[in-house]
mmCIF file of C-alpha atoms and ligand atoms in Angstrom:
data_model
loop_
_atom_site.group_PDB
_atom_site.id
_atom_site.type_symbol
_atom_site.label_atom_id
_atom_site.label_comp_id
_atom_site.label_asym_id
_atom_site.label_seq_id
_atom_site.Cartn_x
_atom_site.Cartn_y
_atom_site.Cartn_z
ATOM 1 C CA MET A 4 0.000 0.000 0.000
ATOM 2 C CA ALA A 5 2.801 2.384 0.993
ATOM 3 C CA PRO A 6 4.627 2.228 -2.411
ATOM 4 C CA PHE A 7 1.278 2.813 -4.140
ATOM 5 C CA LEU A 8 0.580 5.888 -2.003
ATOM 6 C CA THR A 9 4.090 7.197 -2.590
ATOM 7 C CA ARG A 10 3.670 6.750 -6.363
ATOM 8 C CA LEU A 11 0.252 8.473 -6.272
ATOM 9 C CA LEU A 12 1.654 11.358 -4.234
ATOM 10 C CA LYS A 13 4.585 11.692 -6.646
ATOM 11 C CA ALA A 14 2.268 11.671 -9.670
ATOM 12 C CA LEU A 15 0.048 14.327 -8.055
ATOM 13 C CA CYS A 16 3.062 16.518 -7.293
ATOM 14 C CA GLU A 17 4.326 16.180 -10.848
ATOM 15 C CA SER A 18 0.905 17.076 -12.306
ATOM 16 C CA SER A 19 0.510 20.090 -10.016
ATOM 17 C CA LEU A 20 3.992 21.244 -10.950
ATOM 18 C CA ARG A 21 3.138 20.912 -14.650
ATOM 19 C CA ILE A 22 -0.156 22.784 -14.205
ATOM 20 C CA LEU A 23 1.628 25.543 -12.269
ATOM 21 C CA LEU A 24 4.277 25.797 -14.970
ATOM 22 C CA LEU A 25 1.559 25.839 -17.618
ATOM 23 C CA PHE A 26 -0.144 28.704 -15.766
ATOM 24 C CA PHE A 27 3.071 30.752 -15.844
ATOM 25 C CA VAL A 28 3.660 29.966 -19.506
ATOM 26 C CA VAL A 29 0.113 31.110 -20.394
ATOM 27 C CA LEU A 30 0.568 34.249 -18.265
ATOM 28 C CA PHE A 31 3.915 35.009 -19.923
ATOM 29 C CA ARG A 32 2.535 34.398 -23.433
ATOM 30 C CA SER A 33 -0.463 36.687 -22.739
ATOM 31 C CA CYS A 34 1.810 39.531 -21.549
ATOM 32 C CA GLN A 35 4.088 38.956 -24.556
ATOM 33 C CA PHE A 36 1.056 39.017 -26.882
ATOM 34 C CA VAL A 37 -0.185 42.332 -25.474
ATOM 35 C CA CYS A 38 3.296 43.947 -25.633
ATOM 36 C CA VAL A 39 3.932 42.771 -29.206
ATOM 37 C CA ARG A 40 0.485 44.023 -30.269
ATOM 38 C CA VAL A 41 1.114 47.456 -28.771
ATOM 39 C CA LEU A 42 4.614 47.749 -30.280
ATOM 40 C CA ARG A 43 3.515 46.484 -33.683
ATOM 41 C CA ALA A 44 0.489 48.760 -33.778
ATOM 42 C CA GLU A 45 2.939 51.669 -33.911
ATOM 43 C CA ARG A 46 4.753 50.195 -36.910
ATOM 44 C CA ARG A 47 1.747 49.274 -39.047
ATOM 45 C CA LYS A 48 2.461 48.755 -42.703
ATOM 46 C CA SER A 49 0.027 49.787 -45.406
ATOM 47 C CA VAL A 50 -0.905 47.635 -48.388
ATOM 48 C CA SER A 51 -1.859 50.571 -50.564
ATOM 49 C CA GLY A 52 0.417 50.847 -53.553
ATOM 50 C CA GLU A 53 1.315 47.148 -53.429
ATOM 51 C CA THR A 54 1.087 44.650 -56.287
ATOM 52 C CA VAL A 55 -0.433 41.478 -54.890
ATOM 53 C CA LEU A 56 -0.407 38.044 -56.519
ATOM 54 C CA ILE A 57 -2.951 35.585 -55.080
ATOM 55 C CA THR A 58 -2.993 31.928 -56.165
ATOM 56 C CA GLY A 59 -6.306 30.063 -55.987
ATOM 57 C CA ALA A 60 -8.213 33.339 -56.272
ATOM 58 C CA SER A 61 -11.208 32.085 -58.251
ATOM 59 C CA ARG A 62 -13.251 31.274 -55.127
ATOM 60 C CA GLY A 63 -13.223 30.683 -51.361
ATOM 61 C CA ILE A 64 -10.512 32.283 -49.240
ATOM 62 C CA GLY A 65 -8.537 33.464 -52.310
ATOM 63 C CA ARG A 66 -11.516 35.405 -53.671
ATOM 64 C CA CYS A 67 -12.121 37.071 -50.279
ATOM 65 C CA LEU A 68 -8.419 37.936 -50.018
ATOM 66 C CA ALA A 69 -8.591 39.658 -53.415
ATOM 67 C CA LEU A 70 -11.651 41.701 -52.384
ATOM 68 C CA GLU A 71 -10.112 42.567 -49.029
ATOM 69 C CA PHE A 72 -6.813 43.716 -50.599
ATOM 70 C CA ALA A 73 -8.901 45.898 -52.942
ATOM 71 C CA LYS A 74 -10.739 47.410 -49.942
ATOM 72 C CA HIS A 75 -7.384 48.199 -48.332
ATOM 73 C CA GLY A 76 -6.223 50.056 -51.452
ATOM 74 C CA ALA A 77 -3.756 47.652 -53.093
ATOM 75 C CA ASP A 78 -2.565 49.143 -56.358
ATOM 76 C CA THR A 79 -2.753 45.995 -58.494
ATOM 77 C CA ILE A 80 -4.216 42.564 -57.787
ATOM 78 C CA VAL A 81 -3.199 39.560 -59.874
ATOM 79 C CA LEU A 82 -5.495 36.553 -59.654
ATOM 80 C CA TRP A 83 -4.382 32.996 -60.461
ATOM 81 C CA GLY A 84 -6.550 29.915 -60.880
ATOM 82 C CA ARG A 85 -7.676 27.393 -63.452
ATOM 83 C CA ASN A 86 -11.293 28.463 -63.934
ATOM 84 C CA GLU A 87 -11.179 31.562 -66.152
ATOM 85 C CA GLU A 88 -14.904 32.268 -65.918
ATOM 86 C CA LYS A 89 -14.713 32.483 -62.123
ATOM 87 C CA LEU A 90 -11.484 34.482 -62.235
ATOM 88 C CA SER A 91 -13.097 36.967 -64.581
ATOM 89 C CA SER A 92 -16.063 37.365 -62.247
ATOM 90 C CA VAL A 93 -13.741 37.980 -59.241
ATOM 91 C CA LYS A 94 -11.859 40.556 -61.359
ATOM 92 C CA LYS A 95 -15.171 42.396 -61.913
ATOM 93 C CA GLU A 96 -15.934 42.313 -58.169
ATOM 94 C CA VAL A 97 -12.465 43.688 -57.368
ATOM 95 C CA GLU A 98 -12.820 46.528 -59.867
ATOM 96 C CA GLU A 99 -16.226 47.477 -58.457
ATOM 97 C CA ILE A 100 -14.747 47.964 -54.971
ATOM 98 C CA GLY A 101 -12.254 50.732 -55.503
ATOM 99 C CA THR A 102 -9.314 51.850 -57.516
ATOM 100 C CA SER A 103 -7.267 48.631 -57.680
ATOM 101 C CA ARG A 104 -6.268 47.361 -61.111
ATOM 102 C CA CYS A 105 -6.910 43.674 -61.557
ATOM 103 C CA HIS A 106 -5.538 41.017 -63.932
ATOM 104 C CA PHE A 107 -6.116 37.297 -64.039
ATOM 105 C CA TYR A 108 -4.079 34.412 -65.403
ATOM 106 C CA ARG A 109 -4.892 30.772 -65.905
ATOM 107 C CA CYS A 110 -2.217 28.743 -64.160
ATOM 108 C CA ASP A 111 -2.128 25.236 -62.746
ATOM 109 C CA VAL A 112 0.194 25.729 -59.786
ATOM 110 C CA GLY A 113 0.803 21.986 -59.655
ATOM 111 C CA ASP A 114 2.841 22.332 -62.856
ATOM 112 C CA ARG A 115 6.292 23.836 -62.135
ATOM 113 C CA GLN A 116 7.021 24.973 -65.697
ATOM 114 C CA GLN A 117 3.589 26.621 -65.962
ATOM 115 C CA VAL A 118 4.271 28.522 -62.724
ATOM 116 C CA TYR A 119 7.642 29.798 -63.986
ATOM 117 C CA ARG A 120 6.182 30.767 -67.383
ATOM 118 C CA THR A 121 3.164 32.543 -65.879
ATOM 119 C CA ILE A 122 5.247 34.471 -63.321
ATOM 120 C CA GLN A 123 7.449 35.700 -66.151
ATOM 121 C CA LYS A 124 4.382 36.825 -68.103
ATOM 122 C CA VAL A 125 2.958 38.609 -65.043
ATOM 123 C CA GLN A 126 6.245 40.419 -64.489
ATOM 124 C CA GLU A 127 6.306 41.530 -68.135
ATOM 125 C CA ASP A 128 2.636 42.638 -68.172
ATOM 126 C CA VAL A 129 2.160 44.025 -64.684
ATOM 127 C CA GLY A 130 5.576 44.581 -63.115
ATOM 128 C CA THR A 131 7.113 43.518 -59.825
ATOM 129 C CA ILE A 132 5.091 41.512 -57.337
ATOM 130 C CA THR A 133 5.444 42.999 -53.862
ATOM 131 C CA ILE A 134 3.059 40.715 -51.956
ATOM 132 C CA LEU A 135 2.741 37.033 -52.839
ATOM 133 C CA VAL A 136 -0.118 35.054 -51.293
ATOM 134 C CA ASN A 137 0.240 31.315 -51.835
ATOM 135 C CA ASN A 138 -3.315 30.151 -51.245
ATOM 136 C CA ALA A 139 -4.296 27.526 -53.866
ATOM 137 C CA GLY A 140 -5.005 24.117 -52.402
ATOM 138 C CA VAL A 141 -6.783 20.800 -52.883
ATOM 139 C CA VAL A 142 -8.025 18.008 -50.646
ATOM 140 C CA HIS A 143 -9.150 14.521 -51.648
ATOM 141 C CA GLY A 144 -10.084 12.610 -48.503
ATOM 142 C CA GLY A 145 -9.549 8.946 -47.763
ATOM 143 C CA THR A 146 -7.267 6.779 -45.676
ATOM 144 C CA LEU A 147 -3.671 6.293 -46.793
ATOM 145 C CA LEU A 148 -4.494 2.913 -48.341
ATOM 146 C CA GLU A 149 -7.576 4.230 -50.137
ATOM 147 C CA THR A 150 -5.845 7.270 -51.670
ATOM 148 C CA LYS A 151 -4.494 6.780 -55.191
ATOM 149 C CA ASP A 152 -0.792 7.567 -55.692
ATOM 150 C CA ASP A 153 -1.453 10.277 -58.278
ATOM 151 C CA LYS A 154 -3.864 12.039 -55.881
ATOM 152 C CA ILE A 155 -1.175 12.047 -53.170
ATOM 153 C CA GLU A 156 1.319 13.508 -55.638
ATOM 154 C CA GLU A 157 -1.192 16.130 -56.790
ATOM 155 C CA THR A 158 -1.850 17.231 -53.203
ATOM 156 C CA LEU A 159 1.848 17.697 -52.514
ATOM 157 C CA ARG A 160 2.473 19.448 -55.844
ATOM 158 C CA VAL A 161 -0.433 21.900 -55.472
ATOM 159 C CA ASN A 162 -0.410 22.460 -51.709
ATOM 160 C CA THR A 163 3.330 22.459 -51.009
ATOM 161 C CA LEU A 164 5.701 22.443 -53.974
ATOM 162 C CA SER A 165 3.893 25.316 -55.705
ATOM 163 C CA HIS A 166 4.949 27.566 -52.770
ATOM 164 C CA PHE A 167 8.588 26.760 -53.562
ATOM 165 C CA TRP A 168 8.232 27.686 -57.258
ATOM 166 C CA THR A 169 6.260 30.925 -56.787
ATOM 167 C CA THR A 170 8.454 32.076 -53.884
ATOM 168 C CA LYS A 171 11.689 31.320 -55.749
ATOM 169 C CA SER A 172 10.379 33.391 -58.665
ATOM 170 C CA VAL A 173 9.527 36.560 -56.749
ATOM 171 C CA LEU A 174 12.050 36.535 -53.889
ATOM 172 C CA PRO A 175 15.162 37.808 -55.751
ATOM 173 C CA THR A 176 13.388 41.055 -56.724
ATOM 174 C CA MET A 177 11.923 41.471 -53.227
ATOM 175 C CA ILE A 178 15.409 41.090 -51.736
ATOM 176 C CA ALA A 179 16.985 43.456 -54.273
ATOM 177 C CA ARG A 180 14.305 46.116 -53.705
ATOM 178 C CA ARG A 181 14.318 45.516 -49.940
ATOM 179 C CA ARG A 182 10.542 45.333 -49.976
ATOM 180 C CA GLY A 183 8.072 42.463 -50.083
ATOM 181 C CA HIS A 184 5.935 39.972 -48.246
ATOM 182 C CA VAL A 185 5.459 36.239 -48.812
ATOM 183 C CA VAL A 186 2.289 34.824 -47.271
ATOM 184 C CA GLY A 187 1.399 31.137 -47.167
ATOM 185 C CA ILE A 188 -2.057 29.812 -46.372
ATOM 186 C CA ALA A 189 -1.353 26.577 -44.495
ATOM 187 C CA SER A 190 -3.895 25.186 -42.016
ATOM 188 C CA THR A 191 -4.366 24.105 -38.417
ATOM 189 C CA LEU A 192 -3.906 20.692 -40.010
ATOM 190 C CA GLY A 193 -0.278 21.790 -40.314
ATOM 191 C CA LEU A 194 -0.164 21.736 -36.508
ATOM 192 C CA PHE A 195 -2.118 18.587 -35.671
ATOM 193 C CA ALA A 196 -3.565 15.696 -37.646
ATOM 194 C CA LEU A 197 -7.082 14.508 -38.302
ATOM 195 C CA PRO A 198 -7.670 11.068 -39.819
ATOM 196 C CA GLY A 199 -8.573 10.562 -43.489
ATOM 197 C CA VAL A 200 -6.447 13.322 -45.011
ATOM 198 C CA SER A 201 -2.839 12.185 -44.500
ATOM 199 C CA ASP A 202 -1.605 13.700 -47.792
ATOM 200 C CA TYR A 203 -3.302 17.034 -46.998
ATOM 201 C CA VAL A 204 -1.954 17.030 -43.412
ATOM 202 C CA THR A 205 1.553 16.231 -44.699
ATOM 203 C CA SER A 206 1.344 19.047 -47.245
ATOM 204 C CA LYS A 207 0.329 21.531 -44.544
ATOM 205 C CA PHE A 208 2.899 20.399 -41.919
ATOM 206 C CA SER A 209 5.490 20.862 -44.688
ATOM 207 C CA LEU A 210 4.274 24.398 -45.302
ATOM 208 C CA VAL A 211 4.680 25.312 -41.636
ATOM 209 C CA GLY A 212 8.278 24.066 -41.934
ATOM 210 C CA PHE A 213 8.800 25.856 -45.249
ATOM 211 C CA TYR A 214 7.764 29.277 -43.919
ATOM 212 C CA GLU A 215 9.734 28.806 -40.706
ATOM 213 C CA SER A 216 12.838 27.912 -42.771
ATOM 214 C CA LEU A 217 12.331 30.836 -45.124
ATOM 215 C CA ALA A 218 11.956 33.266 -42.208
ATOM 216 C CA VAL A 219 15.160 32.142 -40.473
ATOM 217 C CA GLU A 220 17.080 32.019 -43.755
ATOM 218 C CA LEU A 221 16.122 35.603 -44.661
ATOM 219 C CA LYS A 222 16.855 36.792 -41.137
ATOM 220 C CA GLN A 223 20.294 35.166 -41.151
ATOM 221 C CA GLN A 224 21.093 36.804 -44.481
ATOM 222 C CA GLY A 225 19.992 40.183 -43.114
ATOM 223 C CA HIS A 226 16.954 40.564 -45.390
ATOM 224 C CA ARG A 227 14.659 41.847 -42.678
ATOM 225 C CA ASP A 228 12.648 43.997 -45.101
ATOM 226 C CA VAL A 229 11.060 40.950 -46.688
ATOM 227 C CA GLY A 230 8.200 39.686 -44.515
ATOM 228 C CA VAL A 231 7.286 36.022 -44.255
ATOM 229 C CA MET A 232 4.020 34.818 -42.800
ATOM 230 C CA CYS A 233 2.288 31.490 -42.419
ATOM 231 C CA VAL A 234 -1.466 31.455 -41.771
ATOM 232 C CA CYS A 235 -3.037 28.403 -40.148
ATOM 233 C CA PRO A 236 -6.834 28.650 -40.327
ATOM 234 C CA GLY A 237 -9.135 26.069 -38.826
ATOM 235 C CA HIS A 238 -12.208 24.776 -40.665
ATOM 236 C CA THR A 239 -13.482 27.450 -43.060
ATOM 237 C CA THR A 240 -16.870 27.440 -44.766
ATOM 238 C CA THR A 241 -15.823 27.157 -48.422
ATOM 239 C CA ASP A 242 -16.248 24.432 -51.062
ATOM 240 C CA MET A 243 -13.116 22.624 -49.911
ATOM 241 C CA PHE A 244 -14.416 21.123 -46.669
ATOM 242 C CA LYS A 245 -18.129 21.648 -47.303
ATOM 243 C CA ASP A 246 -18.844 17.998 -46.450
ATOM 244 C CA LEU A 247 -17.267 18.479 -43.028
ATOM 245 C CA THR A 248 -20.266 19.283 -40.911
ATOM 246 C CA THR A 249 -18.312 20.695 -37.935
ATOM 247 C CA GLN A 250 -20.048 23.878 -36.857
ATOM 248 C CA SER A 251 -18.128 24.852 -33.733
ATOM 249 C CA PHE A 252 -15.231 27.264 -34.223
ATOM 250 C CA SER A 253 -15.690 27.354 -38.008
ATOM 251 C CA LEU A 254 -14.492 30.492 -39.788
ATOM 252 C CA THR A 255 -15.890 32.291 -42.814
ATOM 253 C CA PRO A 256 -13.478 32.958 -45.712
ATOM 254 C CA GLN A 257 -14.110 36.644 -45.068
ATOM 255 C CA GLN A 258 -12.767 36.312 -41.501
ATOM 256 C CA VAL A 259 -9.656 34.498 -42.737
ATOM 257 C CA ALA A 260 -9.037 37.204 -45.363
ATOM 258 C CA GLU A 261 -9.548 40.090 -42.905
ATOM 259 C CA GLN A 262 -7.227 38.593 -40.293
ATOM 260 C CA THR A 263 -4.603 37.725 -42.903
ATOM 261 C CA ILE A 264 -4.421 41.307 -44.099
ATOM 262 C CA GLU A 265 -4.343 42.617 -40.534
ATOM 263 C CA ALA A 266 -1.424 40.232 -39.886
ATOM 264 C CA VAL A 267 0.428 41.450 -43.017
ATOM 265 C CA LYS A 268 -0.004 45.026 -41.828
ATOM 266 C CA THR A 269 1.398 44.189 -38.396
ATOM 267 C CA ASN A 270 4.112 41.917 -39.831
ATOM 268 C CA GLN A 271 3.200 38.788 -37.889
ATOM 269 C CA ARG A 272 5.087 35.540 -38.463
ATOM 270 C CA ARG A 273 2.446 32.949 -37.744
ATOM 271 C CA VAL A 274 -1.298 33.336 -37.473
ATOM 272 C CA ILE A 275 -3.433 30.585 -35.967
ATOM 273 C CA LEU A 276 -7.195 31.008 -36.444
ATOM 274 C CA PRO A 277 -9.449 30.973 -34.513
ATOM 275 C CA ARG A 278 -7.354 31.835 -31.468
ATOM 276 C CA VAL A 279 -8.804 28.915 -29.496
ATOM 277 C CA MET A 280 -6.726 26.680 -31.782
ATOM 278 C CA HIS A 281 -3.620 27.794 -29.852
ATOM 279 C CA LEU A 282 -4.934 25.286 -27.321
ATOM 280 C CA THR A 283 -3.739 22.515 -29.611
ATOM 281 C CA TRP A 284 -0.113 23.496 -28.798
ATOM 282 C CA ILE A 285 -0.852 22.915 -25.136
ATOM 283 C CA LEU A 286 -2.766 19.736 -25.860
ATOM 284 C CA LYS A 287 0.110 18.421 -27.949
ATOM 285 C CA SER A 288 3.181 19.506 -26.039
ATOM 286 C CA TRP A 289 2.168 19.736 -22.414
ATOM 287 C CA LEU A 290 -0.402 17.095 -21.800
ATOM 288 C CA PRO A 291 -0.290 13.327 -22.310
ATOM 289 C CA GLY A 292 -0.634 12.274 -25.979
ATOM 290 C CA SER A 293 -4.118 10.869 -25.492
ATOM 291 C CA TRP A 294 -5.593 14.283 -24.574
ATOM 292 C CA MET A 295 -5.524 15.527 -28.158
ATOM 293 C CA TRP A 296 -7.247 12.360 -29.348
ATOM 294 C CA ASN A 297 -9.803 12.561 -26.516
ATOM 295 C CA THR A 298 -10.586 16.211 -27.336
ATOM 296 C CA LEU A 299 -11.148 15.348 -30.979
ATOM 297 C CA TYR A 300 -13.264 12.360 -29.949
ATOM 298 C CA VAL A 301 -15.383 14.228 -27.392
ATOM 299 C CA THR A 302 -15.979 17.221 -29.684
ATOM 300 C CA GLY A 303 -17.093 14.938 -32.525
ATOM 301 C CA ALA A 304 -14.273 16.063 -34.854
ATOM 302 C CA LEU A 305 -13.225 12.449 -35.530
ATOM 303 C CA LYS A 306 -16.770 11.413 -36.506
ATOM 304 C CA ASP A 307 -17.114 14.520 -38.697
ATOM 305 C CA MET A 308 -13.936 13.607 -40.581
ATOM 306 C CA GLU A 309 -15.204 10.064 -41.089
ATOM 307 C CA LYS A 310 -18.391 11.468 -42.650
ATOM 308 C CA PHE A 311 -16.336 13.885 -44.774
ATOM 309 C CA CYS A 312 -14.305 10.991 -46.197
ATOM 310 C CA THR A 313 -17.298 8.740 -46.918
ATOM 311 C CA LYS A 314 -18.997 11.544 -48.891
ATOM 312 C CA ARG A 315 -15.985 11.759 -51.238
HETATM 313 N N1 LIG B 421 -11.623 25.400 -46.217
HETATM 314 C C1 LIG B 421 -10.966 25.119 -45.116
HETATM 315 O O1 LIG B 421 -11.508 24.570 -44.147
HETATM 316 C C2 LIG B 421 -9.528 25.493 -44.995
HETATM 317 C C3 LIG B 421 -8.737 25.798 -46.089
HETATM 318 N N2 LIG B 421 -7.421 26.087 -45.918
HETATM 319 C C4 LIG B 421 -6.562 26.360 -47.072
HETATM 320 O O2 LIG B 421 -6.940 27.572 -47.664
HETATM 321 C C5 LIG B 421 -6.634 27.564 -49.049
HETATM 322 C C6 LIG B 421 -7.861 27.972 -49.846
HETATM 323 O O3 LIG B 421 -8.868 27.027 -49.596
HETATM 324 P P1 LIG B 421 -10.434 27.294 -49.819
HETATM 325 O O4 LIG B 421 -10.659 28.664 -50.282
HETATM 326 O O5 LIG B 421 -11.111 26.804 -48.624
HETATM 327 O O6 LIG B 421 -10.691 26.249 -50.988
HETATM 328 P P2 LIG B 421 -11.601 26.298 -52.310
HETATM 329 O O7 LIG B 421 -11.739 24.889 -52.724
HETATM 330 O O8 LIG B 421 -12.791 27.120 -52.085
HETATM 331 O O9 LIG B 421 -10.641 27.066 -53.340
HETATM 332 C C7 LIG B 421 -9.456 26.489 -53.759
HETATM 333 C C8 LIG B 421 -8.769 27.432 -54.725
HETATM 334 O O10 LIG B 421 -7.540 26.819 -55.136
HETATM 335 C C9 LIG B 421 -7.496 26.801 -56.565
HETATM 336 N N3 LIG B 421 -6.776 25.634 -57.058
HETATM 337 C C10 LIG B 421 -6.941 24.337 -56.734
HETATM 338 N N4 LIG B 421 -6.096 23.571 -57.435
HETATM 339 C C11 LIG B 421 -5.360 24.404 -58.202
HETATM 340 C C12 LIG B 421 -4.321 24.224 -59.140
HETATM 341 N N5 LIG B 421 -3.842 23.018 -59.436
HETATM 342 N N6 LIG B 421 -3.809 25.309 -59.743
HETATM 343 C C13 LIG B 421 -4.282 26.535 -59.471
HETATM 344 N N7 LIG B 421 -5.254 26.793 -58.606
HETATM 345 C C14 LIG B 421 -5.790 25.735 -57.975
HETATM 346 C C15 LIG B 421 -8.959 26.802 -57.002
HETATM 347 O O11 LIG B 421 -9.051 27.424 -58.260
HETATM 348 P P3 LIG B 421 -9.560 26.721 -59.620
HETATM 349 O O12 LIG B 421 -10.612 25.768 -59.250
HETATM 350 O O13 LIG B 421 -9.965 27.872 -60.459
HETATM 351 O O14 LIG B 421 -8.322 26.089 -60.133
HETATM 352 C C16 LIG B 421 -9.609 27.676 -55.961
HETATM 353 O O15 LIG B 421 -9.513 29.028 -56.328
HETATM 354 C C17 LIG B 421 -6.157 26.159 -49.358
HETATM 355 O O16 LIG B 421 -4.748 26.129 -49.389
HETATM 356 C C18 LIG B 421 -6.657 25.345 -48.186
HETATM 357 O O17 LIG B 421 -5.871 24.219 -47.948
HETATM 358 C C19 LIG B 421 -6.837 26.131 -44.693
HETATM 359 C C20 LIG B 421 -7.564 25.858 -43.589
HETATM 360 C C21 LIG B 421 -8.948 25.528 -43.636
HETATM 361 C C1 LIG B 422 -8.523 20.321 -32.560
HETATM 362 C C2 LIG B 422 -9.677 20.994 -31.916
HETATM 363 C C3 LIG B 422 -10.904 21.082 -32.516
HETATM 364 C C4 LIG B 422 -11.199 20.632 -33.909
HETATM 365 C C5 LIG B 422 -10.681 21.176 -34.997
HETATM 366 C C6 LIG B 422 -11.006 20.820 -36.360
HETATM 367 C C7 LIG B 422 -12.079 19.852 -36.655
HETATM 368 C C8 LIG B 422 -10.292 21.434 -37.332
HETATM 369 C C9 LIG B 422 -10.452 21.253 -38.739
HETATM 370 C C10 LIG B 422 -9.599 21.901 -39.562
HETATM 371 C C11 LIG B 422 -9.633 21.835 -41.004
HETATM 372 C C12 LIG B 422 -10.704 21.098 -41.707
HETATM 373 C C13 LIG B 422 -8.636 22.447 -41.667
HETATM 374 C C14 LIG B 422 -8.471 22.473 -43.071
HETATM 375 O O1 LIG B 422 -7.449 22.867 -43.582
HETATM 376 C C15 LIG B 422 -12.043 21.684 -31.795
HETATM 377 C C16 LIG B 422 -13.231 20.777 -31.918
HETATM 378 C C17 LIG B 422 -12.400 23.033 -32.399
HETATM 379 C C18 LIG B 422 -11.744 21.886 -30.317
HETATM 380 C C19 LIG B 422 -10.392 22.430 -30.038
HETATM 381 C C20 LIG B 422 -9.371 21.502 -30.546
#
């Protein structure tokens, strides 16, 4: 009995110590958040006069980003996508908002040569890109064994590799002109996994790594004038995850667009939306591994994903 009591007492002490530490970490992070907000508010950047290229701008988050950049006075907005009819309709919407010029180009971002060719054309027609928003993405849905090899490759080409090609194309000019911003739309599924979308999750975890690498690389080389930002939104009500019936904590594409532009203006590095999703860091790194699973189970997220996959 005595060894059992000693073990129990030890476990309780360890847990209390962890909870106390957690409390201080949360307190410290909150103070840091407030200070950074106040300091950054003084150094707000404007997007007026910028030339913005948005991939995947024919609908969803990309479309809202285009409209939002127009509202904030961007000089030129370049839309990329594959559906020209939809791109043309977004162009009209952008032009109705304000004074921004708008151009659209058909480009499959999963095709490296097409990306390089189209960027060149944009630079000839429009000029230098000063803000690049890598947003285009696809999801298929299915377990690893169910997902066809070419679908896995497509997901990685569109969701991840395209960011390498577009960024490599615009970065040299941004560095030379000491002005620019590269924004990547990743996902909260770049921070934790849900079942049934392993290729998508892999593509988004890779993006989180890509933007972190890019940021430290530019900092080390002294290119502090080029901003790098990775946005990790949770479930958003667009076509992409429309079969995912999760209602709680869902975002609208409008909210994602607004907060992305606010984050560009305040030069943030990583944006996790909604803010409650920061909890996943705690769930993953501070608490036993099963807590994340239990949260997803209790909130119904696992069941929702199962339904999402069966509808595909
Ligand atoms: N919806 C969600 O819950 C969340 C989405 N995200 C991410 O946000 C981004 C935008 O998603 P969302 O707006 O929801 O999705 P949508 O499905 O509504 O839009 C996807 C966009 O990507 C474009 N696209 C897809 N494949 C290609 C391709 N091969 N080449 C060029 N463009 C392509 C589509 O254009 P077209 O059809 O004209 O080619 C479309 O404009 C994605 O990266 C997604 O992973 C992140 C978190 C949550
Ligand atoms: C983890 C977690 C939740 C579920 C999140 C889900 C279901 C996210 C889906 C994200 C998607 C679909 C991203 C696409 O790119 C809850 C229930 C909010 C509670 C807090 C912790």
